[in-house]
mmCIF file of C-alpha atoms and ligand atoms in Angstrom:
data_model
loop_
_atom_site.group_PDB
_atom_site.id
_atom_site.type_symbol
_atom_site.label_atom_id
_atom_site.label_comp_id
_atom_site.label_asym_id
_atom_site.label_seq_id
_atom_site.Cartn_x
_atom_site.Cartn_y
_atom_site.Cartn_z
ATOM 1 C CA MET D 1 137.479 235.726 -13.675
ATOM 2 C CA SER D 2 135.307 237.552 -16.169
ATOM 3 C CA GLY D 3 136.289 236.686 -19.733
ATOM 4 C CA LEU D 4 139.501 235.544 -21.384
ATOM 5 C CA LEU D 5 141.514 238.762 -21.192
ATOM 6 C CA LEU D 6 142.865 239.526 -17.733
ATOM 7 C CA GLY D 7 143.812 243.183 -18.171
ATOM 8 C CA GLY D 8 146.056 245.186 -15.871
ATOM 9 C CA ARG D 9 144.998 248.781 -16.506
ATOM 10 C CA GLU D 10 142.116 248.881 -13.986
ATOM 11 C CA LEU D 11 144.319 247.349 -11.276
ATOM 12 C CA ALA D 12 147.175 249.759 -12.103
ATOM 13 C CA ALA D 13 144.790 252.718 -11.747
ATOM 14 C CA ALA D 14 143.605 251.469 -8.343
ATOM 15 C CA ILE D 15 147.218 251.050 -7.156
ATOM 16 C CA ARG D 16 148.018 254.572 -8.368
ATOM 17 C CA VAL D 17 145.077 256.056 -6.429
ATOM 18 C CA GLU D 18 146.141 254.332 -3.207
ATOM 19 C CA THR D 19 149.779 255.281 -3.789
ATOM 20 C CA ALA D 20 148.912 258.935 -4.429
ATOM 21 C CA GLU D 21 146.949 259.058 -1.147
ATOM 22 C CA ARG D 22 149.917 257.660 0.738
ATOM 23 C CA ALA D 23 152.325 260.031 -1.049
ATOM 24 C CA ALA D 24 150.172 263.036 -0.088
ATOM 25 C CA ALA D 25 150.053 261.927 3.563
ATOM 26 C CA LEU D 26 153.825 261.440 3.645
ATOM 27 C CA THR D 27 154.434 264.847 2.051
ATOM 28 C CA ALA D 28 152.085 266.499 4.549
ATOM 29 C CA ALA D 29 154.017 264.801 7.348
ATOM 30 C CA GLY D 30 157.327 266.203 6.041
ATOM 31 C CA THR D 31 158.628 263.167 4.129
ATOM 32 C CA PRO D 32 158.024 263.813 0.406
ATOM 33 C CA PRO D 33 158.687 260.457 -1.298
ATOM 34 C CA ARG D 34 161.647 260.509 -3.644
ATOM 35 C CA LEU D 35 162.753 257.979 -6.254
ATOM 36 C CA THR D 36 166.089 258.114 -8.068
ATOM 37 C CA VAL D 37 166.720 256.283 -11.333
ATOM 38 C CA VAL D 38 170.374 255.708 -12.235
ATOM 39 C CA VAL D 39 170.855 255.399 -15.992
ATOM 40 C CA ALA D 40 174.079 254.102 -17.528
ATOM 41 C CA THR D 41 172.874 253.410 -21.047
ATOM 42 C CA ASP D 42 172.108 255.323 -24.241
ATOM 43 C CA ASP D 43 169.418 252.797 -25.158
ATOM 44 C CA GLU D 44 166.333 254.465 -26.694
ATOM 45 C CA ALA D 45 163.747 252.033 -25.275
ATOM 46 C CA SER D 46 165.250 252.483 -21.845
ATOM 47 C CA ALA D 47 165.075 256.276 -22.137
ATOM 48 C CA TRP D 48 161.387 255.979 -23.059
ATOM 49 C CA TYR D 49 160.738 253.744 -20.027
ATOM 50 C CA VAL D 50 162.552 256.114 -17.646
ATOM 51 C CA ARG D 51 160.512 259.065 -18.976
ATOM 52 C CA SER D 52 157.306 257.097 -18.434
ATOM 53 C CA ILE D 53 158.278 256.380 -14.808
ATOM 54 C CA GLY D 54 158.975 260.089 -14.289
ATOM 55 C CA THR D 55 155.598 261.092 -15.732
ATOM 56 C CA ALA D 56 153.724 258.501 -13.663
ATOM 57 C CA ALA D 57 155.624 259.515 -10.501
ATOM 58 C CA ALA D 58 154.838 263.218 -10.997
ATOM 59 C CA LYS D 59 151.091 262.452 -11.331
ATOM 60 C CA ILE D 60 151.183 260.500 -8.076
ATOM 61 C CA GLY D 61 153.152 263.093 -6.085
ATOM 62 C CA ILE D 62 156.512 261.314 -6.028
ATOM 63 C CA THR D 63 159.662 263.233 -6.961
ATOM 64 C CA CYS D 64 161.621 261.246 -9.528
ATOM 65 C CA ASP D 65 165.250 262.210 -10.183
ATOM 66 C CA VAL D 66 167.211 260.720 -13.048
ATOM 67 C CA ILE D 67 170.995 260.505 -12.842
ATOM 68 C CA GLU D 68 172.422 260.098 -16.343
ATOM 69 C CA LEU D 69 175.868 258.482 -16.210
ATOM 70 C CA GLY D 70 176.044 257.713 -19.939
ATOM 71 C CA GLY D 71 176.439 254.426 -21.783
ATOM 72 C CA ASP D 72 180.214 254.365 -21.252
ATOM 73 C CA ALA D 73 180.086 254.777 -17.454
ATOM 74 C CA ASP D 74 182.506 252.506 -15.591
ATOM 75 C CA VAL D 75 181.498 250.053 -12.902
ATOM 76 C CA ALA D 76 183.226 252.032 -10.119
ATOM 77 C CA THR D 77 181.271 255.204 -10.950
ATOM 78 C CA ILE D 78 177.934 253.360 -11.043
ATOM 79 C CA ARG D 79 178.682 251.606 -7.757
ATOM 80 C CA ALA D 80 179.799 254.858 -6.074
ATOM 81 C CA THR D 81 176.590 256.581 -7.230
ATOM 82 C CA LEU D 82 174.394 253.791 -5.834
ATOM 83 C CA THR D 83 176.352 253.788 -2.547
ATOM 84 C CA ARG D 84 175.953 257.543 -2.183
ATOM 85 C CA LEU D 85 172.204 257.385 -2.860
ATOM 86 C CA SER D 86 171.825 254.488 -0.419
ATOM 87 C CA ALA D 87 173.242 256.745 2.330
ATOM 88 C CA ASP D 88 171.138 259.790 1.358
ATOM 89 C CA ASP D 89 168.228 260.187 3.811
ATOM 90 C CA LEU D 90 166.227 262.211 1.282
ATOM 91 C CA VAL D 91 166.183 259.335 -1.252
ATOM 92 C CA HIS D 92 163.696 256.537 -0.543
ATOM 93 C CA GLY D 93 163.780 254.398 -3.685
ATOM 94 C CA ILE D 94 166.641 253.571 -6.073
ATOM 95 C CA ILE D 95 166.421 251.922 -9.493
ATOM 96 C CA LEU D 96 169.394 250.930 -11.605
ATOM 97 C CA GLN D 97 168.111 250.983 -15.176
ATOM 98 C CA THR D 98 169.138 248.251 -17.618
ATOM 99 C CA PRO D 99 170.805 247.559 -19.993
ATOM 100 C CA LEU D 100 174.150 248.220 -18.324
ATOM 101 C CA PRO D 101 177.516 248.920 -19.962
ATOM 102 C CA ALA D 102 179.577 245.917 -21.094
ATOM 103 C CA GLY D 103 181.182 244.186 -18.120
ATOM 104 C CA ALA D 104 178.620 245.469 -15.613
ATOM 105 C CA THR D 105 175.863 243.209 -14.254
ATOM 106 C CA LEU D 106 172.734 243.987 -12.282
ATOM 107 C CA GLU D 107 173.494 241.100 -9.916
ATOM 108 C CA ASP D 108 176.853 242.680 -9.025
ATOM 109 C CA LEU D 109 175.922 246.382 -8.922
ATOM 110 C CA GLY D 110 172.499 245.777 -7.355
ATOM 111 C CA GLY D 111 174.365 244.864 -4.174
ATOM 112 C CA ALA D 112 175.223 248.571 -3.744
ATOM 113 C CA ILE D 113 171.525 249.480 -3.371
ATOM 114 C CA ALA D 114 170.397 249.461 0.272
ATOM 115 C CA VAL D 115 167.793 246.690 0.700
ATOM 116 C CA GLU D 116 165.267 249.085 2.281
ATOM 117 C CA LYS D 117 165.515 251.343 -0.836
ATOM 118 C CA ASP D 118 165.674 248.494 -3.349
ATOM 119 C CA VAL D 119 162.191 249.136 -4.779
ATOM 120 C CA ASP D 120 162.796 247.042 -7.920
ATOM 121 C CA GLY D 121 164.447 244.095 -6.158
ATOM 122 C CA ALA D 122 167.863 244.412 -7.829
ATOM 123 C CA ASN D 123 170.003 243.583 -4.794
ATOM 124 C CA PRO D 124 170.680 239.816 -4.631
ATOM 125 C CA LEU D 125 169.996 240.146 -0.887
ATOM 126 C CA SER D 126 166.408 241.115 -1.731
ATOM 127 C CA LEU D 127 165.988 237.908 -3.757
ATOM 128 C CA GLY D 128 167.594 235.900 -0.949
ATOM 129 C CA ARG D 129 165.291 237.470 1.628
ATOM 130 C CA LEU D 130 162.306 236.734 -0.623
ATOM 131 C CA ALA D 131 163.400 233.101 -0.901
ATOM 132 C CA ALA D 132 163.764 232.935 2.896
ATOM 133 C CA GLY D 133 160.312 234.434 3.464
ATOM 134 C CA LEU D 134 161.772 237.654 4.924
ATOM 135 C CA PRO D 135 160.545 241.169 4.066
ATOM 136 C CA ALA D 136 161.991 242.444 0.770
ATOM 137 C CA TYR D 137 160.784 244.273 -2.310
ATOM 138 C CA PRO D 138 160.386 241.801 -5.169
ATOM 139 C CA PRO D 139 161.191 243.103 -8.639
ATOM 140 C CA ALA D 140 158.098 245.123 -9.563
ATOM 141 C CA THR D 141 157.377 242.853 -12.556
ATOM 142 C CA ALA D 142 157.338 239.747 -10.374
ATOM 143 C CA ALA D 143 155.080 241.484 -7.869
ATOM 144 C CA ALA D 144 152.821 242.537 -10.764
ATOM 145 C CA VAL D 145 152.290 238.893 -11.814
ATOM 146 C CA LEU D 146 150.981 238.006 -8.363
ATOM 147 C CA ALA D 147 148.931 241.205 -8.089
ATOM 148 C CA LEU D 148 147.226 240.446 -11.431
ATOM 149 C CA LEU D 149 146.412 236.873 -10.420
ATOM 150 C CA ASP D 150 144.932 238.119 -7.123
ATOM 151 C CA HIS D 151 143.008 240.926 -8.819
ATOM 152 C CA HIS D 152 141.347 238.452 -11.185
ATOM 153 C CA GLY D 153 140.562 236.030 -8.367
ATOM 154 C CA VAL D 154 142.854 233.208 -9.488
ATOM 155 C CA GLU D 155 143.303 230.705 -6.669
ATOM 156 C CA LEU D 156 146.961 229.804 -6.037
ATOM 157 C CA ALA D 157 147.094 227.593 -2.951
ATOM 158 C CA GLY D 158 147.428 223.925 -3.816
ATOM 159 C CA ARG D 159 147.513 224.548 -7.576
ATOM 160 C CA ARG D 160 150.202 223.720 -10.087
ATOM 161 C CA ALA D 161 152.188 226.614 -11.543
ATOM 162 C CA ALA D 162 154.847 226.628 -14.254
ATOM 163 C CA VAL D 163 157.187 229.546 -14.887
ATOM 164 C CA ILE D 164 159.028 229.805 -18.209
ATOM 165 C CA GLY D 165 162.242 231.732 -17.498
ATOM 166 C CA ARG D 166 164.740 231.698 -14.639
ATOM 167 C CA SER D 167 166.151 235.238 -14.642
ATOM 168 C CA THR D 168 166.751 237.000 -11.337
ATOM 169 C CA VAL D 169 164.466 239.813 -12.530
ATOM 170 C CA VAL D 170 161.374 237.760 -13.357
ATOM 171 C CA GLY D 171 161.473 233.949 -13.384
ATOM 172 C CA LYS D 172 163.136 233.216 -10.031
ATOM 173 C CA PRO D 173 161.322 235.849 -7.944
ATOM 174 C CA VAL D 174 157.949 234.881 -9.490
ATOM 175 C CA ALA D 175 158.638 231.243 -8.607
ATOM 176 C CA HIS D 176 159.395 232.193 -4.979
ATOM 177 C CA LEU D 177 156.292 234.362 -4.720
ATOM 178 C CA LEU D 178 154.091 231.553 -6.087
ATOM 179 C CA LEU D 179 155.713 229.056 -3.732
ATOM 180 C CA ASP D 180 155.086 231.412 -0.844
ATOM 181 C CA ARG D 181 151.398 231.348 -1.803
ATOM 182 C CA HIS D 182 151.374 227.559 -1.629
ATOM 183 C CA ALA D 183 151.408 226.764 -5.343
ATOM 184 C CA THR D 184 153.430 223.763 -6.538
ATOM 185 C CA VAL D 185 155.945 225.410 -8.829
ATOM 186 C CA THR D 186 158.047 224.149 -11.747
ATOM 187 C CA VAL D 187 160.615 226.502 -13.282
ATOM 188 C CA CYS D 188 161.380 225.915 -16.984
ATOM 189 C CA HIS D 189 164.177 227.342 -19.110
ATOM 190 C CA SER D 190 165.906 226.903 -22.443
ATOM 191 C CA ARG D 191 167.278 223.458 -21.480
ATOM 192 C CA THR D 192 163.897 222.091 -20.391
ATOM 193 C CA PRO D 193 163.121 219.146 -22.680
ATOM 194 C CA ASP D 194 159.566 218.986 -24.036
ATOM 195 C CA LEU D 195 158.467 222.323 -22.582
ATOM 196 C CA ALA D 196 154.821 221.783 -23.574
ATOM 197 C CA ALA D 197 154.604 218.491 -21.671
ATOM 198 C CA VAL D 198 155.613 220.325 -18.480
ATOM 199 C CA THR D 199 153.613 223.524 -18.902
ATOM 200 C CA ALA D 200 150.409 221.783 -20.041
ATOM 201 C CA THR D 201 150.020 220.342 -16.539
ATOM 202 C CA ALA D 202 149.993 223.814 -14.955
ATOM 203 C CA ASP D 203 146.859 225.565 -13.729
ATOM 204 C CA ILE D 204 148.841 228.805 -13.863
ATOM 205 C CA LEU D 205 151.481 229.398 -16.546
ATOM 206 C CA VAL D 206 153.778 232.429 -16.306
ATOM 207 C CA ALA D 207 155.637 233.084 -19.550
ATOM 208 C CA ALA D 208 158.803 235.185 -19.134
ATOM 209 C CA ALA D 209 161.135 234.030 -21.885
ATOM 210 C CA GLY D 210 161.159 237.026 -24.219
ATOM 211 C CA ARG D 211 160.308 234.776 -27.198
ATOM 212 C CA PRO D 212 157.300 235.922 -29.263
ATOM 213 C CA GLY D 213 154.883 233.115 -30.073
ATOM 214 C CA LEU D 214 156.629 230.598 -27.791
ATOM 215 C CA VAL D 215 153.449 229.694 -25.900
ATOM 216 C CA THR D 216 150.723 228.088 -28.000
ATOM 217 C CA ALA D 217 147.622 225.994 -27.195
ATOM 218 C CA GLU D 218 149.712 222.829 -26.731
ATOM 219 C CA HIS D 219 151.568 224.514 -23.818
ATOM 220 C CA VAL D 220 148.359 225.298 -21.951
ATOM 221 C CA LYS D 221 146.159 223.166 -19.715
ATOM 222 C CA ARG D 222 142.494 223.342 -20.657
ATOM 223 C CA GLY D 223 140.988 225.955 -18.309
ATOM 224 C CA GLY D 224 144.420 227.193 -17.251
ATOM 225 C CA VAL D 225 145.483 230.810 -16.772
ATOM 226 C CA VAL D 226 148.417 232.333 -18.652
ATOM 227 C CA VAL D 227 150.278 235.408 -17.399
ATOM 228 C CA ASP D 228 152.299 236.798 -20.286
ATOM 229 C CA VAL D 229 155.307 238.781 -19.033
ATOM 230 C CA GLY D 230 157.062 238.884 -22.406
ATOM 231 C CA THR D 231 157.519 242.270 -24.048
ATOM 232 C CA ASN D 232 158.846 241.767 -27.548
ATOM 233 C CA PRO D 233 159.056 244.722 -29.930
ATOM 234 C CA THR D 234 157.559 244.212 -33.395
ATOM 235 C CA PRO D 235 159.018 245.719 -36.597
ATOM 236 C CA ASP D 236 156.083 248.171 -36.826
ATOM 237 C CA GLY D 237 156.855 249.650 -33.402
ATOM 238 C CA GLY D 238 154.310 247.574 -31.480
ATOM 239 C CA LEU D 239 154.716 245.094 -28.647
ATOM 240 C CA VAL D 240 153.793 241.410 -28.383
ATOM 241 C CA GLY D 241 154.099 238.934 -25.559
ATOM 242 C CA ASP D 242 155.432 235.385 -25.454
ATOM 243 C CA ALA D 243 151.977 233.877 -26.007
ATOM 244 C CA ASP D 244 150.302 233.388 -29.367
ATOM 245 C CA ALA D 245 147.028 234.815 -28.081
ATOM 246 C CA ASP D 246 144.726 233.264 -30.736
ATOM 247 C CA SER D 247 146.197 229.808 -30.228
ATOM 248 C CA VAL D 248 146.250 230.041 -26.404
ATOM 249 C CA ALA D 249 142.596 231.153 -26.430
ATOM 250 C CA GLU D 250 141.636 227.672 -27.702
ATOM 251 C CA ARG D 251 142.413 226.241 -24.251
ATOM 252 C CA ALA D 252 143.053 228.933 -21.634
ATOM 253 C CA ALA D 253 140.381 230.350 -19.352
ATOM 254 C CA GLY D 254 142.426 233.518 -18.876
ATOM 255 C CA LEU D 255 145.306 235.358 -20.540
ATOM 256 C CA THR D 256 146.938 238.682 -19.650
ATOM 257 C CA PRO D 257 147.191 240.896 -22.756
ATOM 258 C CA VAL D 258 150.363 242.524 -24.078
ATOM 259 C CA PRO D 259 150.306 245.482 -23.948
ATOM 260 C CA GLY D 260 147.912 246.319 -21.111
ATOM 261 C CA GLY D 261 148.584 243.407 -18.765
ATOM 262 C CA VAL D 262 151.697 243.052 -16.613
ATOM 263 C CA GLY D 263 153.322 246.303 -17.888
ATOM 264 C CA PRO D 264 151.040 248.964 -16.361
ATOM 265 C CA VAL D 265 150.848 247.084 -13.045
ATOM 266 C CA THR D 266 154.653 246.918 -12.933
ATOM 267 C CA THR D 267 155.049 250.702 -13.147
ATOM 268 C CA ALA D 268 152.291 251.287 -10.596
ATOM 269 C CA LEU D 269 153.904 248.861 -8.136
ATOM 270 C CA LEU D 270 157.326 250.425 -8.562
ATOM 271 C CA LEU D 271 155.867 253.691 -7.301
ATOM 272 C CA ASN D 272 153.894 251.897 -4.613
ATOM 273 C CA HIS D 273 157.111 250.305 -3.356
ATOM 274 C CA THR D 274 158.713 253.776 -3.279
ATOM 275 C CA VAL D 275 155.951 255.163 -1.085
ATOM 276 C CA ARG D 276 156.238 252.134 1.199
ATOM 277 C CA ALA D 277 159.990 252.741 1.393
ATOM 278 C CA ALA D 278 159.417 256.415 2.254
ATOM 279 C CA ALA D 279 157.102 255.267 5.054
ATOM 280 C CA GLY D 280 159.807 252.884 6.262
ATOM 281 C CA ARG D 281 157.526 249.905 5.633
ATOM 282 C CA LEU D 282 159.640 247.248 3.944
HETATM 283 P P1 NAP W 1 166.097 236.933 -19.777
HETATM 284 O O1 NAP W 1 167.017 237.363 -18.694
HETATM 285 O O2 NAP W 1 166.557 236.932 -21.185
HETATM 286 O O3 NAP W 1 165.603 235.457 -19.407
HETATM 287 C C1 NAP W 1 164.827 234.717 -20.282
HETATM 288 C C2 NAP W 1 164.599 233.354 -19.692
HETATM 289 O O4 NAP W 1 163.780 232.604 -20.579
HETATM 290 C C3 NAP W 1 165.877 232.546 -19.475
HETATM 291 O O5 NAP W 1 165.822 231.887 -18.223
HETATM 292 C C4 NAP W 1 165.872 231.560 -20.643
HETATM 293 O O6 NAP W 1 166.460 230.305 -20.333
HETATM 294 C C5 NAP W 1 164.384 231.356 -20.865
HETATM 295 N N1 NAP W 1 164.098 230.977 -22.241
HETATM 296 C C6 NAP W 1 164.472 231.618 -23.365
HETATM 297 N N2 NAP W 1 164.029 230.955 -24.457
HETATM 298 C C7 NAP W 1 163.371 229.870 -24.004
HETATM 299 C C8 NAP W 1 162.700 228.805 -24.636
HETATM 300 N N3 NAP W 1 162.615 228.718 -25.984
HETATM 301 N N4 NAP W 1 162.131 227.853 -23.869
HETATM 302 C C9 NAP W 1 162.204 227.928 -22.521
HETATM 303 N N5 NAP W 1 162.823 228.932 -21.865
HETATM 304 C C10 NAP W 1 163.402 229.886 -22.595
HETATM 305 O O7 NAP W 1 164.766 237.811 -19.771
HETATM 306 P P2 NAP W 1 163.997 238.544 -18.538
HETATM 307 O O8 NAP W 1 164.705 239.792 -18.169
HETATM 308 O O9 NAP W 1 163.651 237.558 -17.499
HETATM 309 O O10 NAP W 1 162.666 238.985 -19.297
HETATM 310 C C11 NAP W 1 161.803 238.040 -19.875
HETATM 311 C C12 NAP W 1 160.742 238.748 -20.691
HETATM 312 O O11 NAP W 1 159.987 239.582 -19.817
HETATM 313 C C13 NAP W 1 161.309 239.690 -21.773
HETATM 314 O O12 NAP W 1 160.433 239.702 -22.872
HETATM 315 C C14 NAP W 1 161.291 241.047 -21.093
HETATM 316 O O13 NAP W 1 161.221 242.103 -22.027
HETATM 317 C C15 NAP W 1 160.014 240.913 -20.299
HETATM 318 N N6 NAP W 1 159.948 241.822 -19.150
HETATM 319 C C16 NAP W 1 158.791 242.525 -19.014
HETATM 320 C C17 NAP W 1 158.637 243.382 -17.955
HETATM 321 C C18 NAP W 1 157.345 244.118 -17.791
HETATM 322 O O14 NAP W 1 157.247 245.041 -17.003
HETATM 323 N N7 NAP W 1 156.269 243.728 -18.471
HETATM 324 C C19 NAP W 1 159.689 243.571 -17.065
HETATM 325 C C20 NAP W 1 160.850 242.809 -17.196
HETATM 326 C C21 NAP W 1 160.958 241.930 -18.257
HETATM 327 P P3 NAP W 1 168.034 230.154 -19.958
HETATM 328 O O15 NAP W 1 168.155 230.647 -18.540
HETATM 329 O O16 NAP W 1 168.286 228.706 -20.083
HETATM 330 O O17 NAP W 1 168.776 230.998 -20.934
#
């Protein structure tokens, strides 16, 4: 590691270069990679995120289609759309954007995305395969956590890791990926008593609670590394993580910044997964 801040922009750029090379080779060979994002929300932040994926995909040479179903789409329509795309040979990656309409869940609808096209790990089968050590695409955010740790040379095997958060999108897949790399993993959540006592024993702390300022110096082992997955909007239009960076800096040897840490790597890996899917390399 070189310094406290473990940024993600350099790594994201390297992933994009490699992904663009693979996309060009696939296109030349007659398989132009194609990603489809299914949107069933009128949420502004979500619309911004989908546009940013489209822009990043275009720069890399991936076609990105967006299917707008509207915020009042019913579950049957969303499921039928995902089923149709899963059977379409010209589509290699499928993302179901969140939030979803009331009554719809990612865990339920994600099951309609073919595992080999599930580039953001939304199908519960993908999580199950991950847990069983079988090939699957992890959610891009979870994959980004591991990619950042590797990029900054953080040793995982035999070390203690704590994950704050147990969602199927971040906490659980991150825990499985860390376990797979031989870390000893503790998963914490809102019912964990004395959170700091647990997390302060961890060499690697992954914060994915969505609670600004939750992680302070007392939560961190001296010399530990903190990966901040939290993305919490501020009233002035900015973004902060779950870690109080100034406080955490008193003890941590490394901290991923927000913005500029997990976020850019997540988008780059989403597109990387799409190119892998187009190459049939789950
Ligand atoms: P989520 O579904 O709301 O899950 C949050 C988890 O944190 C839950 O397991 C919850 O526990 C736990 N938690 C909440 N408050 C806690 C507390 N005070 N102490 C301990 N645990 C607590 O959120 P998510 O979808 O996993 O996302 C988590 C964060 O990551 C959010 O800020 C989200 O915006 C961000 N995110 C970032 C990216 C990216 O690309 N950078 C991508 C996805 C998500 P319970 O299970 O007990 O409720």
